[in-house]
Short mmCIF file of C-alpha atoms in Angstrom, two decimals:
data_model
loop_
_atom_site.label_atom_id
_atom_site.label_comp_id
_atom_site.label_asym_id
_atom_site.label_seq_id
_atom_site.Cartn_x
_atom_site.Cartn_y
_atom_site.Cartn_z
CA MET A 1 0.00 0.00 0.00
CA ARG A 2 2.85 2.34 0.82
CA TYR A 3 4.15 1.93 -2.71
CA TRP A 4 0.88 3.04 -4.16
CA THR A 5 0.79 6.21 -2.09
CA MET A 6 4.39 6.83 -3.03
CA HIS A 7 3.49 6.45 -6.69
CA PHE A 8 0.59 8.85 -6.40
CA GLN A 9 2.60 11.40 -4.48
CA SER A 10 5.30 11.44 -7.14
CA SER A 11 2.76 11.75 -9.94
CA LYS A 12 1.04 14.56 -8.03
CA MET A 13 4.32 16.41 -7.88
CA VAL A 14 4.94 15.94 -11.59
CA VAL A 15 1.44 17.24 -12.31
CA LYS A 16 2.14 20.28 -10.13
CA ILE A 17 5.37 20.95 -11.99
CA CYS A 18 3.59 20.62 -15.32
CA ILE A 19 0.85 23.04 -14.25
CA LEU A 20 3.49 25.52 -13.13
CA ALA A 21 5.30 25.18 -16.44
CA PHE A 22 2.13 25.78 -18.39
CA VAL A 23 1.11 28.75 -16.26
CA THR A 24 4.39 30.39 -17.22
CA LEU A 25 3.70 29.39 -20.79
CA LEU A 26 0.31 31.07 -20.54
CA ILE A 27 1.90 34.33 -19.40
CA PHE A 28 4.15 34.41 -22.45
CA GLN A 29 1.46 33.07 -24.67
CA VAL A 30 0.97 34.51 -28.12
CA GLU A 31 -2.62 35.58 -28.55
CA THR A 32 -4.17 33.34 -31.16
CA GLU A 33 -6.03 35.16 -33.86
CA ALA A 34 -9.78 34.76 -33.77
CA GLY A 35 -10.59 32.97 -37.00
CA ILE A 36 -13.80 34.19 -38.53
CA CYS A 37 -16.18 32.57 -40.95
CA CYS A 38 -19.52 33.51 -42.41
CA LEU A 39 -22.21 31.07 -41.26
CA SER A 40 -25.31 32.71 -42.73
CA TYR A 41 -26.25 35.17 -45.46
CA THR A 42 -27.62 38.70 -45.37
CA LYS A 43 -31.26 38.84 -46.39
CA ARG A 44 -31.27 42.39 -47.71
CA PRO A 45 -28.99 43.68 -50.44
CA LYS A 46 -26.74 46.70 -49.93
CA ARG A 47 -26.15 49.48 -52.40
CA CYS A 48 -22.85 49.37 -54.22
CA ALA A 49 -22.05 52.93 -53.10
CA LEU A 50 -21.84 51.70 -49.51
CA LEU A 51 -19.34 48.97 -50.36
CA LYS A 52 -15.62 49.32 -50.84
CA GLY A 53 -14.45 45.75 -51.46
CA TYR A 54 -15.10 42.06 -51.08
CA ASP A 55 -13.48 38.78 -50.10
CA ILE A 56 -14.33 35.27 -51.19
CA GLN A 57 -14.88 32.66 -48.49
CA ALA A 58 -14.29 29.22 -49.97
CA ILE A 59 -15.04 25.84 -48.38
CA THR A 60 -11.58 24.53 -49.28
CA GLY A 61 -10.02 25.91 -46.10
CA ARG A 62 -11.24 26.39 -42.54
CA CYS A 63 -14.72 27.64 -43.35
CA ASP A 64 -17.57 25.33 -44.35
CA LEU A 65 -19.82 27.77 -46.21
CA ALA A 66 -19.21 29.46 -49.55
CA ALA A 67 -19.79 33.19 -49.21
CA ILE A 68 -18.88 36.62 -50.50
CA ILE A 69 -17.83 38.97 -47.69
CA PHE A 70 -18.53 42.59 -48.62
CA HIS A 71 -16.67 45.33 -46.78
CA THR A 72 -18.65 48.51 -46.27
CA VAL A 73 -17.17 52.00 -46.25
CA LYS A 74 -18.04 52.11 -42.54
CA GLY A 75 -15.74 49.18 -41.87
CA LYS A 76 -18.35 46.46 -41.47
CA SER A 77 -18.24 43.03 -43.06
CA ILE A 78 -21.38 41.55 -44.58
CA CYS A 79 -21.87 37.94 -45.57
CA ALA A 80 -23.65 37.41 -48.87
CA ASP A 81 -24.86 34.35 -50.72
CA PRO A 82 -22.76 33.91 -53.89
CA ALA A 83 -25.71 32.18 -55.56
CA GLN A 84 -27.86 35.32 -55.36
CA SER A 85 -27.89 37.53 -58.43
CA TRP A 86 -27.53 40.79 -56.43
CA THR A 87 -24.32 39.47 -54.91
CA GLN A 88 -22.83 38.86 -58.33
CA MET A 89 -23.96 42.32 -59.45
CA ARG A 90 -22.21 43.99 -56.51
CA VAL A 91 -19.08 41.99 -57.24
CA GLU A 92 -19.11 43.22 -60.85
CA CYS A 93 -19.77 46.75 -59.63
CA LEU A 94 -16.82 46.59 -57.22
CA LYS A 95 -14.59 45.19 -59.93
CA MET A 96 -15.44 48.15 -62.13
CA LYS A 97 -14.79 50.55 -59.27
CA ALA A 98 -11.41 48.91 -58.67
CA ALA A 99 -10.56 49.18 -62.36
CA GLU A 100 -11.40 52.88 -62.28
CA VAL A 101 -9.19 53.42 -59.23
CA LYS A 102 -6.38 51.58 -60.95
CA VAL A 103 -6.62 53.70 -64.12
CA ILE A 104 -6.74 56.94 -62.17
CA SER A 105 -3.88 56.08 -59.83
CA SER A 106 -1.61 54.92 -62.66
CA GLY A 107 -2.04 58.35 -64.26
CA HIS A 108 -3.31 57.34 -67.68
CA PRO A 109 -6.12 59.36 -69.16
CA ILE A 110 -9.26 57.43 -69.87
CA MET B 1 -22.13 55.79 -60.93
CA ASP B 2 -23.83 52.66 -59.67
CA THR B 3 -25.12 51.24 -62.89
CA TYR B 4 -25.69 47.86 -61.27
CA ASP B 5 -28.00 49.18 -58.59
CA TYR B 6 -31.68 48.73 -59.07
CA PRO B 7 -34.31 50.69 -57.16
CA TYR B 8 -35.77 47.64 -55.44
CA THR B 9 -32.48 46.81 -53.81
CA GLU B 10 -32.28 50.12 -51.98
CA ASP B 11 -31.42 50.08 -48.34
CA TYR B 12 -34.28 50.52 -45.95
CA ASN B 13 -32.44 53.32 -44.24
CA ASN B 14 -29.11 54.99 -44.59
CA ASN B 15 -27.98 54.32 -41.08
CA SER B 16 -26.33 51.01 -41.82
CA THR B 17 -24.53 50.64 -38.49
CA ASP B 18 -27.67 49.74 -36.54
CA TYR B 19 -29.15 47.66 -39.26
CA PRO B 20 -30.59 44.63 -37.50
CA TYR B 21 -30.46 42.11 -40.34
CA ILE B 22 -26.82 42.40 -41.29
CA GLU B 23 -25.06 39.05 -41.21
CA GLU B 24 -21.48 39.53 -40.18
CA PRO B 25 -18.82 36.81 -40.05
CA CYS B 26 -18.99 34.98 -36.71
CA SER B 27 -16.22 35.67 -34.29
CA ASN B 28 -14.85 32.73 -32.35
CA GLU B 29 -13.17 34.72 -29.58
CA ARG B 30 -15.02 32.93 -26.80
CA ILE B 31 -14.15 29.53 -28.26
CA VAL B 32 -10.50 30.55 -28.48
CA VAL B 33 -10.53 31.50 -24.79
CA ILE B 34 -12.05 28.15 -23.77
CA GLU B 35 -9.70 26.27 -26.12
CA ASN B 36 -6.73 28.07 -24.60
CA PHE B 37 -7.89 27.21 -21.11
CA LEU B 38 -8.31 23.53 -22.00
CA GLN B 39 -5.03 23.41 -23.86
CA LEU B 40 -3.02 25.07 -21.13
CA PHE B 41 -4.61 23.70 -17.98
CA ILE B 42 -6.57 20.53 -18.65
CA HIS B 43 -4.64 18.81 -21.43
CA PRO B 44 -1.26 19.08 -19.66
CA ILE B 45 -2.72 17.22 -16.68
CA ILE B 46 -4.10 14.53 -18.98
CA CYS B 47 -0.76 14.34 -20.79
CA CYS B 48 1.26 14.03 -17.58
CA ALA B 49 -1.03 11.40 -16.06
CA GLY B 50 -1.16 9.51 -19.36
CA PHE B 51 2.58 9.68 -19.78
CA ILE B 52 3.30 8.39 -16.28
CA GLY B 53 0.72 5.61 -16.40
CA ASN B 54 1.62 4.34 -19.83
CA THR B 55 5.37 4.61 -19.20
CA LEU B 56 4.93 2.42 -16.14
CA VAL B 57 3.03 -0.14 -18.21
CA ILE B 58 5.72 -0.19 -20.90
CA LEU B 59 8.51 -0.34 -18.31
CA THR B 60 6.82 -3.22 -16.53
CA TYR B 61 6.62 -5.16 -19.77
CA ALA B 62 10.11 -4.21 -20.86
CA LEU B 63 11.89 -5.00 -17.60
CA TYR B 64 9.91 -7.55 -15.65
CA LYS B 65 7.23 -9.25 -17.59
CA ARG B 66 7.67 -10.87 -20.92
CA THR B 67 4.61 -10.65 -23.14
CA LYS B 68 3.28 -14.12 -22.65
CA SER B 69 -0.35 -13.94 -23.66
CA MET B 70 -2.33 -12.22 -26.37
CA THR B 71 -3.67 -9.80 -23.76
CA ASP B 72 -0.12 -8.78 -22.87
CA VAL B 73 0.68 -7.97 -26.50
CA TYR B 74 -2.49 -5.91 -26.84
CA LEU B 75 -1.94 -4.08 -23.56
CA LEU B 76 1.61 -3.20 -24.56
CA ASN B 77 0.40 -1.89 -27.93
CA VAL B 78 -2.37 0.16 -26.30
CA ALA B 79 0.21 1.67 -23.96
CA ILE B 80 2.47 2.52 -26.93
CA ALA B 81 -0.43 4.11 -28.82
CA ASP B 82 -1.49 6.09 -25.77
CA ILE B 83 2.01 7.28 -25.00
CA LEU B 84 2.55 8.46 -28.59
CA PHE B 85 -0.79 10.23 -28.32
CA VAL B 86 0.07 12.04 -25.09
CA VAL B 87 3.49 12.97 -26.48
CA ALA B 88 2.02 14.34 -29.73
CA LEU B 89 -0.64 16.34 -27.88
CA PRO B 90 1.67 18.83 -26.05
CA LEU B 91 3.62 19.33 -29.28
CA ILE B 92 0.37 20.13 -31.08
CA ILE B 93 -0.63 22.53 -28.28
CA TYR B 94 2.77 24.23 -28.44
CA SER B 95 2.57 24.52 -32.23
CA GLU B 96 -0.95 25.92 -32.12
CA GLN B 97 0.09 28.53 -29.59
CA TYR B 98 3.11 29.59 -31.64
CA GLY B 99 1.70 29.44 -35.16
CA TRP B 100 3.28 26.16 -36.29
CA THR B 101 6.78 27.59 -36.48
CA MET B 102 8.23 24.11 -36.98
CA GLY B 103 6.92 24.02 -40.53
CA ASN B 104 4.59 22.10 -42.77
CA LEU B 105 6.11 18.67 -42.12
CA SER B 106 5.57 19.00 -38.38
CA CYS B 107 1.96 19.96 -39.08
CA LYS B 108 1.34 16.85 -41.18
CA LEU B 109 3.32 14.52 -38.92
CA LEU B 110 1.87 15.67 -35.60
CA ARG B 111 -1.71 15.64 -36.84
CA GLY B 112 -1.13 12.31 -38.56
CA ILE B 113 0.51 10.64 -35.54
CA TYR B 114 -2.27 11.96 -33.37
CA SER B 115 -4.88 10.45 -35.66
CA VAL B 116 -3.08 7.09 -36.05
CA ASN B 117 -2.82 6.65 -32.29
CA LEU B 118 -6.39 7.71 -31.72
CA TYR B 119 -7.60 4.98 -34.06
CA SER B 120 -5.14 2.27 -33.03
CA GLY B 121 -5.71 2.86 -29.32
CA ILE B 122 -9.46 2.42 -29.62
CA LEU B 123 -9.31 -0.47 -32.11
CA LEU B 124 -6.86 -2.31 -29.85
CA LEU B 125 -9.33 -2.01 -26.98
CA ALA B 126 -11.82 -3.79 -29.23
CA CYS B 127 -9.16 -6.48 -29.82
CA ILE B 128 -8.73 -6.89 -26.06
CA SER B 129 -12.46 -7.44 -25.70
CA GLY B 130 -12.27 -10.05 -28.47
CA ASP B 131 -9.38 -11.74 -26.72
CA ARG B 132 -11.29 -11.89 -23.45
CA TYR B 133 -14.29 -13.26 -25.28
CA LEU B 134 -12.15 -16.06 -26.71
CA ALA B 135 -10.54 -16.73 -23.33
CA ILE B 136 -13.75 -16.90 -21.33
CA VAL B 137 -16.68 -17.69 -23.60
CA GLN B 138 -14.86 -19.94 -26.05
CA ALA B 139 -12.47 -21.18 -23.39
CA ARG B 140 -12.25 -24.82 -24.45
CA ARG B 141 -12.06 -24.15 -28.13
CA SER B 142 -9.50 -21.43 -27.83
CA TYR B 143 -7.25 -22.95 -25.19
CA ARG B 144 -4.83 -24.60 -27.60
CA LEU B 145 -4.96 -21.68 -29.98
CA ARG B 146 -4.18 -19.08 -27.35
CA SER B 147 -1.43 -20.95 -25.63
CA SER B 148 0.36 -22.03 -28.77
CA THR B 149 0.46 -18.90 -30.85
CA LEU B 150 1.52 -15.46 -29.86
CA LEU B 151 1.95 -14.88 -33.56
CA TYR B 152 -1.74 -14.21 -34.14
CA SER B 153 -1.80 -11.32 -31.71
CA HIS B 154 1.26 -9.78 -33.35
CA LEU B 155 -0.41 -10.11 -36.74
CA ILE B 156 -3.65 -8.60 -35.45
CA CYS B 157 -1.74 -5.71 -33.88
CA ALA B 158 0.11 -5.09 -37.14
CA ALA B 159 -3.22 -5.14 -38.99
CA VAL B 160 -4.69 -2.64 -36.51
CA TRP B 161 -1.73 -0.28 -36.92
CA ILE B 162 -1.94 -0.49 -40.72
CA LEU B 163 -5.69 0.12 -40.62
CA ALA B 164 -5.16 3.12 -38.33
CA LEU B 165 -2.54 4.44 -40.74
CA LEU B 166 -4.87 4.02 -43.72
CA LEU B 167 -7.70 5.77 -41.90
CA SER B 168 -5.31 8.63 -41.10
CA LEU B 169 -4.04 9.00 -44.69
CA PRO B 170 -6.37 11.94 -45.46
CA THR B 171 -4.91 13.74 -42.46
CA PHE B 172 -1.36 13.19 -43.69
CA VAL B 173 -2.28 14.29 -47.21
CA PHE B 174 -4.65 17.23 -46.70
CA TYR B 175 -3.41 18.92 -43.55
CA GLU B 176 -1.36 21.98 -44.44
CA ARG B 177 0.26 24.86 -42.65
CA TYR B 178 -1.22 28.09 -43.99
CA GLN B 179 -2.55 31.50 -43.11
CA PRO B 180 -6.32 31.33 -42.78
CA GLY B 181 -8.76 33.93 -43.93
CA PRO B 182 -10.76 34.44 -47.08
CA ILE B 183 -9.20 34.75 -50.48
CA HIS B 184 -8.50 38.43 -50.77
CA HIS B 185 -9.94 39.78 -53.92
CA SER B 186 -10.92 43.28 -54.73
CA HIS B 187 -10.65 46.45 -52.72
CA GLU B 188 -11.20 49.99 -53.77
CA ASN B 189 -8.10 51.11 -51.93
CA SER B 190 -6.13 47.94 -52.42
CA THR B 191 -3.28 48.52 -50.06
CA ASP B 192 -3.80 45.43 -47.97
CA SER B 193 -1.25 44.40 -45.42
CA HIS B 194 -3.48 41.95 -43.61
CA SER B 195 -1.68 38.84 -44.78
CA ASN B 196 1.46 39.39 -42.74
CA ASP B 197 0.12 39.37 -39.21
CA ILE B 198 -2.29 36.41 -39.40
CA PRO B 199 -0.74 33.45 -37.57
CA TYR B 200 -0.37 30.16 -39.38
CA VAL B 201 -2.77 27.31 -38.72
CA CYS B 202 -2.50 23.61 -39.42
CA TYR B 203 -5.75 22.51 -40.95
CA PHE B 204 -7.40 20.91 -43.97
CA LEU B 205 -6.65 22.63 -47.26
CA PHE B 206 -8.12 21.33 -50.51
CA ASN B 207 -7.74 22.12 -54.18
CA SER B 208 -11.36 21.77 -55.17
CA ASN B 209 -14.79 22.05 -53.61
CA GLU B 210 -15.51 18.40 -54.42
CA THR B 211 -12.55 17.07 -52.40
CA ALA B 212 -13.36 19.54 -49.65
CA ILE B 213 -16.92 18.26 -49.31
CA ALA B 214 -15.86 14.62 -49.58
CA MET B 215 -13.07 14.87 -47.01
CA LYS B 216 -14.73 17.25 -44.59
CA THR B 217 -17.62 14.81 -44.26
CA GLY B 218 -15.63 11.61 -44.82
CA VAL B 219 -12.94 12.10 -42.19
CA PRO B 220 -15.26 12.80 -39.22
CA SER B 221 -17.66 10.09 -40.41
CA SER B 222 -14.90 7.50 -40.48
CA GLN B 223 -13.83 8.68 -37.05
CA VAL B 224 -17.31 8.12 -35.68
CA VAL B 225 -17.79 4.76 -37.41
CA MET B 226 -14.31 3.21 -37.15
CA GLY B 227 -13.18 5.07 -34.05
CA PHE B 228 -16.30 4.61 -31.99
CA LEU B 229 -19.29 2.67 -33.35
CA LEU B 230 -17.43 -0.40 -34.62
CA PRO B 231 -15.28 -0.78 -31.47
CA LEU B 232 -18.37 -0.18 -29.33
CA LEU B 233 -20.26 -2.87 -31.23
CA ILE B 234 -17.40 -5.37 -30.83
CA MET B 235 -16.97 -4.54 -27.16
CA GLY B 236 -20.71 -4.68 -26.57
CA PHE B 237 -21.00 -8.14 -28.10
CA CYS B 238 -17.84 -9.58 -26.54
CA TYR B 239 -18.29 -8.22 -23.05
CA SER B 240 -21.99 -9.03 -22.82
CA SER B 241 -21.15 -12.64 -23.76
CA VAL B 242 -18.35 -12.58 -21.18
CA ILE B 243 -20.70 -11.33 -18.48
CA VAL B 244 -23.30 -13.99 -19.29
CA THR B 245 -20.63 -16.69 -19.07
CA LEU B 246 -19.20 -15.29 -15.85
CA LEU B 247 -22.59 -15.12 -14.16
CA ARG B 248 -23.21 -18.75 -15.05
CA ALA B 249 -19.88 -19.84 -13.60
CA LYS B 250 -19.48 -20.76 -9.92
CA ASN B 251 -16.38 -18.77 -9.21
CA PHE B 252 -16.31 -16.65 -6.07
CA GLN B 253 -14.47 -13.88 -7.94
CA ARG B 254 -17.04 -13.61 -10.71
CA HIS B 255 -18.76 -10.52 -9.31
CA LYS B 256 -15.51 -8.64 -9.20
CA ALA B 257 -14.78 -9.69 -12.77
CA VAL B 258 -18.22 -8.57 -13.93
CA ARG B 259 -17.68 -5.26 -12.19
CA VAL B 260 -14.36 -4.78 -13.97
CA VAL B 261 -15.91 -5.55 -17.35
CA LEU B 262 -18.76 -3.12 -16.73
CA THR B 263 -16.33 -0.42 -15.62
CA VAL B 264 -14.25 -0.85 -18.76
CA VAL B 265 -17.28 -0.49 -21.03
CA PHE B 266 -18.80 2.31 -18.95
CA VAL B 267 -15.62 4.40 -19.01
CA PHE B 268 -15.23 3.86 -22.77
CA VAL B 269 -18.79 5.02 -23.43
CA VAL B 270 -18.60 7.98 -21.03
CA CYS B 271 -15.32 9.19 -22.52
CA HIS B 272 -16.03 8.74 -26.22
CA MET B 273 -19.80 8.93 -26.69
CA PRO B 274 -20.26 12.69 -26.00
CA TYR B 275 -17.52 13.74 -28.41
CA ASN B 276 -18.72 11.40 -31.14
CA ILE B 277 -22.31 12.63 -30.83
CA ALA B 278 -21.09 16.25 -31.02
CA LEU B 279 -18.85 15.41 -33.97
CA LEU B 280 -21.68 13.67 -35.81
CA TYR B 281 -24.02 16.61 -35.18
CA TYR B 282 -21.37 19.07 -36.35
CA THR B 283 -20.70 17.04 -39.51
CA ILE B 284 -24.41 16.76 -40.40
CA ASN B 285 -24.89 20.54 -40.14
CA MET B 286 -21.54 21.38 -41.66
CA PHE B 287 -22.36 22.95 -45.03
CA GLN B 288 -25.59 24.65 -43.94
CA THR B 289 -26.21 28.21 -42.86
CA GLN B 290 -26.61 28.62 -39.11
CA GLU B 291 -26.66 31.18 -36.33
CA CYS B 292 -23.37 32.29 -34.80
CA SER B 293 -24.62 31.41 -31.31
CA HIS B 294 -25.58 27.92 -32.46
CA GLU B 295 -22.20 27.30 -34.02
CA GLU B 296 -20.51 28.61 -30.90
CA ALA B 297 -22.46 26.20 -28.71
CA VAL B 298 -21.57 23.27 -30.96
CA SER B 299 -17.87 24.22 -31.03
CA LEU B 300 -17.84 24.63 -27.27
CA THR B 301 -19.44 21.23 -26.76
CA MET B 302 -16.92 19.67 -29.12
CA SER B 303 -13.95 21.24 -27.31
CA ILE B 304 -15.07 20.07 -23.89
CA THR B 305 -16.13 16.59 -24.96
CA ARG B 306 -12.87 16.19 -26.87
CA SER B 307 -10.97 16.69 -23.62
CA LEU B 308 -13.11 13.99 -22.06
CA ALA B 309 -12.12 11.66 -24.91
CA TYR B 310 -8.44 12.50 -24.34
CA LEU B 311 -8.88 11.51 -20.70
CA HIS B 312 -9.41 7.92 -21.79
CA SER B 313 -5.78 7.52 -22.83
CA CYS B 314 -4.63 8.09 -19.25
CA LEU B 315 -7.33 5.87 -17.78
CA ASN B 316 -6.37 2.87 -19.94
CA PRO B 317 -3.37 1.86 -17.79
CA LEU B 318 -5.59 1.81 -14.71
CA LEU B 319 -8.51 0.05 -16.39
CA TYR B 320 -6.59 -2.61 -18.24
CA ALA B 321 -3.11 -3.14 -16.82
CA PHE B 322 -3.16 -2.18 -13.16
CA ILE B 323 -6.53 -3.77 -12.51
CA GLY B 324 -5.02 -7.21 -13.20
CA VAL B 325 -3.56 -8.90 -10.13
CA ASN B 326 -0.81 -10.41 -12.23
CA PHE B 327 0.31 -7.11 -13.63
CA ARG B 328 0.03 -5.38 -10.28
CA ASN B 329 2.41 -7.87 -8.70
CA HIS B 330 5.00 -7.21 -11.38
CA PHE B 331 4.49 -3.52 -10.96
CA ARG B 332 4.94 -3.79 -7.18
CA LYS B 333 8.17 -5.57 -7.82
CA ILE B 334 9.39 -2.65 -9.90
CA LEU B 335 8.49 -0.16 -7.19
CA ARG B 336 10.16 -2.30 -4.54
CA ASP B 337 13.28 -2.65 -6.63
CA ILE B 338 13.42 1.08 -7.25
CA TRP B 339 12.81 1.63 -3.53
CA CYS B 340 15.55 -0.81 -2.62
CA LEU B 341 17.93 0.66 -5.15
CA GLY B 342 17.34 4.10 -3.71
CA LYS B 343 17.75 2.83 -0.16
CA ASN B 344 20.96 1.03 -1.07
CA TYR B 345 22.28 4.02 -2.84
CA MET B 346 21.55 6.45 -0.03
CA SER B 347 22.34 4.40 3.05
CA ALA B 348 23.78 1.07 2.06
CA ARG B 349 24.75 -0.10 5.52
CA ARG B 350 21.57 0.69 7.38
CA SER B 351 19.06 -0.92 5.09
CA SER B 352 20.79 -4.10 4.00
CA ARG B 353 18.71 -6.41 6.19
CA PHE B 354 15.48 -4.62 5.30
CA THR B 355 16.04 -4.95 1.57
CA THR B 356 16.78 -8.64 1.87
CA ASP B 357 13.46 -9.10 3.59
CA MET B 358 11.74 -7.08 0.97
CA TYR B 359 13.41 -8.98 -1.80
CA LEU B 360 12.36 -12.31 -0.37
CA SER B 361 8.76 -11.22 0.06
CA THR B 362 8.75 -9.89 -3.47
CA ARG B 363 10.04 -13.17 -4.81
CA ARG B 364 7.29 -14.99 -3.02
CA SER B 365 4.54 -12.79 -4.33
CA VAL B 366 5.79 -12.91 -7.90
CA ASP B 367 6.22 -16.65 -7.82
CA GLY B 368 2.72 -16.97 -6.48
CA SER B 369 1.29 -14.90 -9.25
CA THR B 370 2.91 -16.75 -12.11
CA ASN B 371 0.73 -19.73 -11.43
CA ASP B 372 -2.58 -18.13 -12.24
CA ASN B 373 -4.06 -18.27 -15.67
CA GLY B 374 -3.26 -14.74 -16.70
CA THR B 375 -6.69 -13.32 -17.32
CA SER B 376 -6.40 -9.70 -16.51
CA PHE B 377 -9.58 -9.12 -14.63
CA THR B 378 -9.03 -11.07 -11.49
CA MET B 379 -8.83 -8.32 -8.90
#
């Protein structure tokens, strides 16, 4: 019986040491980035004037839903269904806007 | 300017910040906090306990007890699988905390090893139940078979390891180290610097949507079926037959044996059932739209139940090896020898008579134990 208590005491100590080690690890821990995914779609379309860009969320990586993430001029992100026609229209609209910006910033006259 | 805007798609109001129907990407900050807590406080305890327990099992087999029966071979293999699992786990935790700085190979290897040992550990427990079924229910038929060939158990173990490796192949192939986040496409002011500060993750990455759908549903499904349902079915059949046979027998130790069998099955179910239910639920709802709060609840459940499943790998030494009287005697011998060694080392003169006594009593107990039939549930 004494050997059992001895065994448990030693394992207790090891556990304590491990906890201590990981507490120190926690203090120096690098903050993990909050990964974000769209899980549902916006019901109401936004005007193109309120949008400044978009991202594509594919299911090939961490996220499990295909979506277009629009970024508004106010700094919000909006999840949109890529199968909806308005979503595709806004994407086209933003592409045109981007092309305009590119032409203007590169200095060539239209 | 907006040639693509139609009147019917106008916003209801201009004040878009308090628009109630906007669907924003879900943040997983709360999940990350819980995950960090589990990874830094709960998993290290599981790893330490699992490491100590399984090391003792392996040491006992390596130093004092030759693997004589099929059960011994299985128990040793379970201990090896569990120890690899609890060694891989802290490395995964470290890598996740520090953005997988060890590179893509470490991502594939650690995740792969983790998966292999998860499968092999559980499948070997099913083998142990099969072995006990043969030993107790089919006792007469299997007596010659069991005593003559250790080869079968080695072959079965090899088959289990190969099967576990095959089931883990998708993990080896499709896990990649990469920076998460959506594919960046078009911005009006395209001066994006967001790709530099996102930490790397080690996760599935696919080339096409078809493989993504197939693997994202296939891998968890195979984990539920091969890593839980099949072993549960085998254990359920084998152990219920064992219990029926034991209750019919007129052995005074039968109640203890039945209790051990029930404990083994109960602990397996308690540890693995919650996670597998959560995983199944998650997989079924995977490619559908859902509320952020719902997804958060599911992720939280999965994180907590996963820790419960991890706990099983440090309970195995207690449930399978140390519960057997045979194994416990060998283990006591180790502890006594270590004790004696320490005593001798520290104060050789004072303890010489004591250690001789101890040694003699140890010899007696070990000799006594070698005569029993080696089933590992006599308490």
